[in-house]
Amino acid sequence: SIQAAADPVSSSDAPEDGPKETSSVSQNISDADAFKILLEMKMKKRQKKPTLPSTVTELDTDDGSKVYVVGTAHFSDSSKKDVVKTIQEVQPDVVVVELCHYRVSMLKMDEKTLLKEAKEINLEKLQQAIKQNGVMSGLMQMLLLKVSAHITEQLGMAPGGEFREAFKEASKVPFCKFHLGDRPIPVTFKRAIAALSFWQKVKLAWGLCFLSDPISKDDVEKCKQKDLLEQMMAEMIGEFPDLHRTIVSERDIYLTYMLKQAAKQIELPRASETEPKEYIPAVVVGVVGMGHVPGIEKNWNSDLNIQEIMSVPPPSASSKIFKFVIKATFFGLMGYGCYRIGQRTVQFILSMPAAQSYLQKLTEVRSQH
């Protein structure tokens, strides 16, 4: 998790008695007292009956904590405003977003950089994705990135704006923590790949590779009722129940679990160890794609165990065949390109570590036979 900084008390709020008195007063305040003063300020700002956008779903825990789930469209200006409004109204103790640490970089980039990054899908990015996640999951990640880049190009708007707004607003709330609430993306992709048959993988890759339908901003706003990527994939290539289970339903469970963890009661600081522990209910804001909200509501009152959905099954025979076909096609195309371009390019490509590794494996296979 990322700790969002608390706002310091501005100098305009301090008494105008001079620097010496202010210094002596601050020295006499314990950490526990300072915490209580800032907490009181936060509670005054927190609305008892907050005015919330229609995209917010309110959930309660058994110990009195409150969770406000903001359902968003990932390419929507109105979603960004909904997130800001909700955080300002409820002054949360924790903000949880639908991101994992593999995608946390989008919180630090500006819109211009993200637009450029999303539009530029090159061989270097593909190699990095494959190195990080394996051939199958790396290709899946790049194909879905292509969908995101297509939307970015059509709308001129970078994804994740609602998460960046959540991060900024959380930093303005005293003692507000910022948590990453999504399952690690390599786990999701590996489980998704394992759930598909060979021909389903081919069909999925084909549909994503040849994505070209125009998208309007009105289409995006309509997608507030369903996850945008999921809806596009369903329209392109038909329904994939197993893919829906791994990419959407399992992450519903994971997000619900993380929201419930964030909603545990908060222990107040004590002036000494002899004082009894005191707890207060927590207020949490969750920022997730609208497509996950029904699943979170459905799972909210269930006992959840995320161990099963965190395991990665071993690759199936069809995965191994598909992996070999992809590699053979890749190097076959490279070989044909070398033939057309010339000997110098051949020497350059053969010096690449990936090519050397593949040639070495072929040599080992031949020597065994």
Short mmCIF file of C-alpha atoms in Angstrom, two decimals:
data_model
loop_
_atom_site.label_atom_id
_atom_site.label_comp_id
_atom_site.label_asym_id
_atom_site.label_seq_id
_atom_site.Cartn_x
_atom_site.Cartn_y
_atom_site.Cartn_z
CA SER A 1 0.00 0.00 0.00
CA ILE A 2 0.99 3.65 -0.47
CA GLN A 3 0.65 6.02 2.45
CA ALA A 4 -0.93 9.29 1.31
CA ALA A 5 0.46 12.30 3.17
CA ALA A 6 -1.70 14.22 5.61
CA ASP A 7 -2.26 17.93 5.06
CA PRO A 8 -0.20 20.06 7.42
CA VAL A 9 -2.10 22.68 9.42
CA SER A 10 -1.79 25.92 7.48
CA SER A 11 -0.12 28.91 9.12
CA SER A 12 -3.33 30.97 8.73
CA ASP A 13 -5.04 28.63 11.24
CA ALA A 14 -2.39 29.22 13.92
CA PRO A 15 -2.81 31.93 16.62
CA GLU A 16 -0.94 35.20 15.99
CA ASP A 17 0.84 35.34 19.39
CA GLY A 18 4.36 35.21 17.97
CA PRO A 19 6.84 32.42 17.17
CA LYS A 20 8.00 31.81 20.77
CA GLU A 21 4.55 31.04 22.18
CA THR A 22 3.63 28.90 19.18
CA SER A 23 6.85 26.92 19.64
CA SER A 24 6.24 26.31 23.36
CA VAL A 25 2.65 25.23 22.69
CA SER A 26 3.72 22.78 19.97
CA GLN A 27 6.38 21.30 22.28
CA ASN A 28 3.75 20.61 24.95
CA ILE A 29 1.44 18.70 22.54
CA SER A 30 2.02 14.95 22.46
CA ASP A 31 1.75 12.91 19.29
CA ALA A 32 -1.54 11.47 20.55
CA ASP A 33 -2.95 14.97 21.18
CA ALA A 34 -1.80 16.20 17.76
CA PHE A 35 -3.47 13.17 16.17
CA LYS A 36 -6.72 13.91 18.02
CA ILE A 37 -6.70 17.57 16.92
CA LEU A 38 -6.18 16.66 13.25
CA LEU A 39 -8.77 13.88 13.54
CA GLU A 40 -11.32 16.34 14.95
CA MET A 41 -10.64 18.68 12.02
CA LYS A 42 -11.17 15.78 9.63
CA MET A 43 -14.42 14.76 11.35
CA LYS A 44 -15.77 18.32 11.05
CA LYS A 45 -15.15 18.20 7.31
CA ARG A 46 -16.76 14.75 7.02
CA GLN A 47 -20.41 15.15 6.04
CA LYS A 48 -22.88 13.23 8.24
CA LYS A 49 -25.25 12.92 5.29
CA PRO A 50 -22.91 13.18 2.31
CA THR A 51 -24.25 14.24 -1.07
CA LEU A 52 -23.00 11.44 -3.29
CA PRO A 53 -23.05 10.88 -7.07
CA SER A 54 -25.48 8.28 -8.44
CA THR A 55 -22.50 6.05 -9.34
CA VAL A 56 -21.69 5.44 -5.64
CA THR A 57 -22.80 2.25 -3.86
CA GLU A 58 -22.81 2.34 -0.03
CA LEU A 59 -21.84 -0.81 1.90
CA ASP A 60 -21.62 -1.47 5.67
CA THR A 61 -19.56 -3.86 7.79
CA ASP A 62 -20.63 -5.67 10.97
CA ASP A 63 -18.50 -3.37 13.15
CA GLY A 64 -20.01 -0.15 11.77
CA SER A 65 -17.44 0.80 9.13
CA LYS A 66 -18.70 2.31 5.87
CA VAL A 67 -17.47 1.64 2.33
CA TYR A 68 -18.39 3.90 -0.58
CA VAL A 69 -17.73 2.16 -3.91
CA VAL A 70 -17.47 4.57 -6.86
CA GLY A 71 -18.28 2.75 -10.11
CA THR A 72 -16.35 4.35 -12.96
CA ALA A 73 -15.79 4.24 -16.71
CA HIS A 74 -12.03 4.12 -17.24
CA PHE A 75 -12.06 6.80 -19.97
CA SER A 76 -14.60 9.22 -18.49
CA ASP A 77 -14.28 12.83 -17.32
CA SER A 78 -17.49 12.56 -15.28
CA SER A 79 -16.04 9.55 -13.42
CA LYS A 80 -13.08 11.67 -12.32
CA LYS A 81 -15.48 14.29 -10.94
CA ASP A 82 -17.47 11.57 -9.12
CA VAL A 83 -14.30 10.33 -7.38
CA VAL A 84 -13.25 13.84 -6.28
CA LYS A 85 -16.75 14.66 -4.99
CA THR A 86 -17.01 11.40 -2.99
CA ILE A 87 -13.61 11.75 -1.30
CA GLN A 88 -14.26 15.38 -0.39
CA GLU A 89 -17.68 14.56 1.08
CA VAL A 90 -16.79 11.50 3.19
CA GLN A 91 -13.14 12.35 4.14
CA PRO A 92 -12.09 8.65 4.13
CA ASP A 93 -9.52 6.83 6.23
CA VAL A 94 -8.56 4.60 3.29
CA VAL A 95 -8.90 4.92 -0.49
CA VAL A 96 -8.71 1.63 -2.44
CA VAL A 97 -8.27 1.63 -6.24
CA GLU A 98 -8.56 -1.07 -8.90
CA LEU A 99 -4.81 -1.17 -9.57
CA CYS A 100 -1.98 -3.58 -8.70
CA HIS A 101 1.71 -2.72 -8.25
CA TYR A 102 2.41 -3.70 -11.88
CA ARG A 103 0.26 -0.75 -13.03
CA VAL A 104 1.02 1.76 -10.28
CA SER A 105 3.20 3.83 -12.66
CA MET A 106 0.05 5.36 -14.19
CA LEU A 107 -0.50 7.28 -10.93
CA LYS A 108 2.74 9.22 -11.40
CA MET A 109 2.56 9.96 -15.14
CA ASP A 110 0.76 12.98 -16.55
CA GLU A 111 -1.96 12.69 -19.21
CA LYS A 112 0.40 13.66 -22.05
CA THR A 113 2.98 10.99 -21.16
CA LEU A 114 0.29 8.33 -20.71
CA LEU A 115 -1.27 9.16 -24.09
CA LYS A 116 2.12 8.74 -25.74
CA GLU A 117 2.86 5.49 -23.86
CA ALA A 118 -0.55 3.97 -24.68
CA LYS A 119 -0.25 4.73 -28.39
CA GLU A 120 3.30 3.38 -28.78
CA ILE A 121 3.21 -0.43 -28.76
CA ASN A 122 6.58 -1.59 -30.06
CA LEU A 123 8.83 -4.67 -30.10
CA GLU A 124 10.70 -3.50 -26.99
CA LYS A 125 7.47 -3.35 -24.97
CA LEU A 126 6.49 -6.79 -26.27
CA GLN A 127 9.86 -8.27 -25.24
CA GLN A 128 9.55 -6.68 -21.79
CA ALA A 129 6.01 -8.05 -21.30
CA ILE A 130 7.11 -11.55 -22.39
CA LYS A 131 10.19 -11.45 -20.14
CA GLN A 132 8.09 -10.35 -17.17
CA ASN A 133 5.05 -12.57 -17.63
CA GLY A 134 6.03 -15.39 -20.02
CA VAL A 135 5.15 -15.76 -23.71
CA MET A 136 1.43 -16.43 -23.42
CA SER A 137 0.63 -13.91 -20.67
CA GLY A 138 2.92 -11.33 -22.24
CA LEU A 139 1.12 -11.60 -25.58
CA MET A 140 -2.25 -11.42 -23.81
CA GLN A 141 -1.13 -8.28 -21.98
CA MET A 142 0.04 -6.64 -25.22
CA LEU A 143 -3.19 -7.55 -27.02
CA LEU A 144 -5.30 -5.99 -24.27
CA LEU A 145 -2.97 -2.98 -24.27
CA LYS A 146 -3.73 -2.69 -27.98
CA VAL A 147 -7.45 -2.46 -27.13
CA SER A 148 -6.67 0.26 -24.58
CA ALA A 149 -4.46 2.07 -27.10
CA HIS A 150 -7.24 1.89 -29.68
CA ILE A 151 -9.68 3.56 -27.26
CA THR A 152 -7.00 6.11 -26.30
CA GLU A 153 -6.40 6.98 -29.94
CA GLN A 154 -10.13 7.28 -30.70
CA LEU A 155 -10.92 9.48 -27.69
CA GLY A 156 -7.64 11.35 -27.17
CA MET A 157 -7.96 10.51 -23.47
CA ALA A 158 -5.54 8.43 -21.38
CA PRO A 159 -6.92 5.61 -19.16
CA GLY A 160 -6.85 5.68 -15.36
CA GLY A 161 -7.76 9.34 -14.83
CA GLU A 162 -10.10 8.41 -11.99
CA PHE A 163 -7.25 6.62 -10.16
CA ARG A 164 -4.93 9.62 -10.51
CA GLU A 165 -7.67 11.90 -9.14
CA ALA A 166 -8.22 9.47 -6.23
CA PHE A 167 -4.49 9.56 -5.43
CA LYS A 168 -4.40 13.38 -5.48
CA GLU A 169 -7.52 13.76 -3.32
CA ALA A 170 -6.41 11.12 -0.80
CA SER A 171 -3.20 13.09 -0.23
CA LYS A 172 -5.30 16.08 0.89
CA VAL A 173 -7.17 14.12 3.60
CA PRO A 174 -5.39 13.81 6.99
CA PHE A 175 -4.36 10.22 7.91
CA CYS A 176 -5.78 8.80 4.68
CA LYS A 177 -4.07 5.65 3.41
CA PHE A 178 -3.96 4.70 -0.26
CA HIS A 179 -4.24 0.98 -1.09
CA LEU A 180 -3.83 -0.94 -4.34
CA GLY A 181 -6.79 -3.32 -4.39
CA ASP A 182 -6.51 -5.34 -7.62
CA ARG A 183 -5.07 -8.82 -8.14
CA PRO A 184 -1.56 -8.78 -9.72
CA ILE A 185 -2.02 -8.64 -13.49
CA PRO A 186 0.35 -11.57 -14.31
CA VAL A 187 -1.81 -13.87 -12.14
CA THR A 188 -4.96 -12.73 -13.95
CA PHE A 189 -3.45 -13.22 -17.42
CA LYS A 190 -1.93 -16.63 -16.61
CA ARG A 191 -5.22 -17.87 -15.18
CA ALA A 192 -7.11 -16.45 -18.18
CA ILE A 193 -4.78 -18.20 -20.65
CA ALA A 194 -5.05 -21.50 -18.75
CA ALA A 195 -8.87 -21.29 -18.87
CA LEU A 196 -9.04 -21.09 -22.70
CA SER A 197 -8.76 -23.89 -25.23
CA PHE A 198 -6.24 -23.64 -28.09
CA TRP A 199 -8.84 -22.40 -30.60
CA GLN A 200 -10.32 -19.95 -28.10
CA LYS A 201 -6.84 -18.44 -27.69
CA VAL A 202 -6.47 -18.13 -31.46
CA LYS A 203 -9.94 -16.56 -31.76
CA LEU A 204 -9.27 -14.11 -28.93
CA ALA A 205 -5.89 -13.06 -30.36
CA TRP A 206 -7.40 -12.64 -33.85
CA GLY A 207 -10.25 -10.47 -32.57
CA LEU A 208 -7.95 -8.21 -30.56
CA CYS A 209 -5.34 -7.91 -33.32
CA PHE A 210 -7.87 -6.67 -35.87
CA LEU A 211 -9.73 -4.25 -33.62
CA SER A 212 -10.59 -1.11 -35.57
CA ASP A 213 -14.19 -0.07 -34.79
CA PRO A 214 -14.57 3.65 -34.00
CA ILE A 215 -15.62 4.58 -30.44
CA SER A 216 -17.35 7.80 -29.36
CA LYS A 217 -17.40 9.49 -25.96
CA ASP A 218 -21.13 8.69 -25.79
CA ASP A 219 -20.25 4.98 -26.14
CA VAL A 220 -17.89 5.27 -23.17
CA GLU A 221 -20.52 6.87 -20.96
CA LYS A 222 -22.93 4.07 -21.89
CA CYS A 223 -20.24 1.62 -20.77
CA LYS A 224 -20.70 2.81 -17.16
CA GLN A 225 -23.08 -0.14 -16.91
CA LYS A 226 -20.40 -2.64 -17.94
CA ASP A 227 -16.61 -2.85 -18.01
CA LEU A 228 -15.44 -1.24 -21.26
CA LEU A 229 -12.77 -3.79 -22.22
CA GLU A 230 -15.05 -6.70 -21.35
CA GLN A 231 -17.90 -5.28 -23.46
CA MET A 232 -15.66 -4.66 -26.47
CA MET A 233 -14.19 -8.15 -26.31
CA ALA A 234 -17.67 -9.68 -26.03
CA GLU A 235 -18.91 -7.77 -29.08
CA MET A 236 -15.84 -8.65 -31.16
CA ILE A 237 -15.42 -12.32 -30.52
CA GLY A 238 -18.52 -13.63 -28.76
CA GLU A 239 -18.90 -14.58 -25.10
CA PHE A 240 -16.10 -16.45 -23.30
CA PRO A 241 -17.52 -17.71 -19.98
CA ASP A 242 -14.11 -18.88 -18.73
CA LEU A 243 -12.46 -15.60 -19.70
CA HIS A 244 -15.23 -13.65 -17.97
CA ARG A 245 -14.71 -15.76 -14.84
CA THR A 246 -10.95 -15.10 -14.60
CA ILE A 247 -10.86 -11.47 -15.75
CA VAL A 248 -14.05 -10.21 -14.07
CA SER A 249 -15.66 -12.59 -11.52
CA GLU A 250 -12.45 -13.65 -9.75
CA ARG A 251 -11.31 -10.04 -9.53
CA ASP A 252 -14.71 -9.13 -8.07
CA ILE A 253 -13.88 -11.51 -5.21
CA TYR A 254 -10.34 -10.11 -4.82
CA LEU A 255 -11.53 -6.48 -4.83
CA THR A 256 -14.27 -7.29 -2.29
CA TYR A 257 -11.70 -8.97 -0.02
CA MET A 258 -9.35 -5.95 -0.21
CA LEU A 259 -12.18 -3.48 0.50
CA LYS A 260 -13.24 -5.49 3.56
CA GLN A 261 -9.62 -5.60 4.79
CA ALA A 262 -9.38 -1.81 4.39
CA ALA A 263 -12.65 -1.36 6.33
CA LYS A 264 -11.34 -2.82 9.61
CA GLN A 265 -11.78 -0.55 12.62
CA ILE A 266 -9.07 2.03 13.32
CA GLU A 267 -7.09 1.97 16.58
CA LEU A 268 -6.72 5.42 18.12
CA PRO A 269 -3.26 6.43 19.42
CA ARG A 270 -2.67 6.20 23.18
CA ALA A 271 -0.73 8.59 25.42
CA SER A 272 0.77 5.57 27.24
CA GLU A 273 0.80 1.76 27.08
CA THR A 274 -1.35 1.59 30.22
CA GLU A 275 -4.31 3.27 28.54
CA PRO A 276 -6.95 0.88 27.14
CA LYS A 277 -7.11 0.47 23.36
CA GLU A 278 -9.88 2.43 21.66
CA TYR A 279 -11.25 1.76 18.16
CA ILE A 280 -13.51 3.68 15.80
CA PRO A 281 -15.28 2.51 12.62
CA ALA A 282 -13.41 3.20 9.36
CA VAL A 283 -14.62 5.08 6.30
CA VAL A 284 -13.36 3.69 2.98
CA VAL A 285 -13.73 4.87 -0.62
CA GLY A 286 -13.27 2.23 -3.34
CA VAL A 287 -12.65 3.29 -6.95
CA VAL A 288 -13.41 0.45 -9.38
CA GLY A 289 -14.75 -0.10 -12.90
CA MET A 290 -18.56 -0.10 -12.98
CA GLY A 291 -18.51 -3.69 -14.25
CA HIS A 292 -17.15 -4.86 -10.87
CA VAL A 293 -19.78 -3.16 -8.66
CA PRO A 294 -22.52 -5.87 -8.96
CA GLY A 295 -19.96 -8.58 -8.13
CA ILE A 296 -18.69 -6.66 -5.09
CA GLU A 297 -22.26 -6.25 -3.82
CA LYS A 298 -22.95 -9.95 -4.41
CA ASN A 299 -19.81 -11.06 -2.50
CA TRP A 300 -19.96 -8.47 0.28
CA ASN A 301 -21.61 -10.66 2.95
CA SER A 302 -19.73 -13.85 2.03
CA ASP A 303 -16.68 -15.37 3.75
CA LEU A 304 -13.96 -14.94 1.14
CA ASN A 305 -10.79 -16.97 0.63
CA ILE A 306 -8.52 -15.59 -2.09
CA GLN A 307 -5.87 -18.35 -1.97
CA GLU A 308 -7.57 -20.39 -4.71
CA ILE A 309 -7.81 -17.46 -7.16
CA MET A 310 -4.16 -16.54 -6.59
CA SER A 311 -2.76 -19.88 -7.79
CA VAL A 312 -1.49 -20.27 -11.36
CA PRO A 313 -2.25 -23.68 -12.95
CA PRO A 314 0.54 -25.45 -14.92
CA PRO A 315 0.47 -24.89 -18.72
CA SER A 316 -1.75 -27.29 -20.67
CA ALA A 317 -0.71 -29.21 -23.80
CA SER A 318 -2.60 -26.70 -25.99
CA SER A 319 -0.69 -23.84 -24.34
CA LYS A 320 2.62 -25.50 -25.13
CA ILE A 321 1.56 -26.02 -28.78
CA PHE A 322 0.35 -22.42 -29.08
CA LYS A 323 3.58 -21.17 -27.51
CA PHE A 324 5.67 -23.19 -30.01
CA VAL A 325 3.53 -21.95 -32.95
CA ILE A 326 3.92 -18.33 -31.84
CA LYS A 327 7.70 -18.69 -31.49
CA ALA A 328 8.04 -20.51 -34.82
CA THR A 329 5.92 -17.84 -36.56
CA PHE A 330 7.89 -15.03 -34.92
CA PHE A 331 11.28 -16.34 -35.94
CA GLY A 332 9.94 -17.41 -39.35
CA LEU A 333 8.83 -13.85 -40.05
CA MET A 334 12.14 -12.54 -38.80
CA GLY A 335 13.98 -14.96 -41.09
CA TYR A 336 11.93 -13.89 -44.10
CA GLY A 337 12.61 -10.24 -43.24
CA CYS A 338 16.33 -10.96 -43.02
CA TYR A 339 16.23 -12.64 -46.43
CA ARG A 340 14.62 -9.54 -47.88
CA ILE A 341 16.79 -7.00 -46.06
CA GLY A 342 20.29 -8.49 -46.23
CA GLN A 343 23.21 -10.24 -44.55
CA ARG A 344 24.08 -7.46 -42.09
CA THR A 345 20.59 -7.61 -40.58
CA VAL A 346 20.90 -11.41 -40.33
CA GLN A 347 24.07 -11.05 -38.24
CA PHE A 348 22.40 -8.44 -36.03
CA ILE A 349 19.31 -10.57 -35.33
CA LEU A 350 21.34 -13.74 -34.74
CA SER A 351 23.33 -11.85 -32.10
CA MET A 352 20.11 -11.16 -30.11
CA PRO A 353 19.92 -13.17 -26.84
CA ALA A 354 16.39 -14.43 -27.64
CA ALA A 355 17.50 -15.77 -31.03
CA GLN A 356 20.65 -17.38 -29.58
CA SER A 357 18.61 -19.05 -26.83
CA TYR A 358 16.11 -20.43 -29.34
CA LEU A 359 18.88 -21.73 -31.65
CA GLN A 360 20.61 -23.36 -28.69
CA LYS A 361 17.39 -25.20 -27.75
CA LEU A 362 16.98 -26.42 -31.34
CA THR A 363 20.58 -27.71 -31.29
CA GLU A 364 19.95 -29.54 -27.99
CA VAL A 365 16.80 -31.15 -29.38
CA ARG A 366 18.66 -32.33 -32.50
CA SER A 367 21.55 -33.77 -30.45
CA GLN A 368 19.09 -35.74 -28.30
CA HIS A 369 17.68 -37.42 -31.42
#
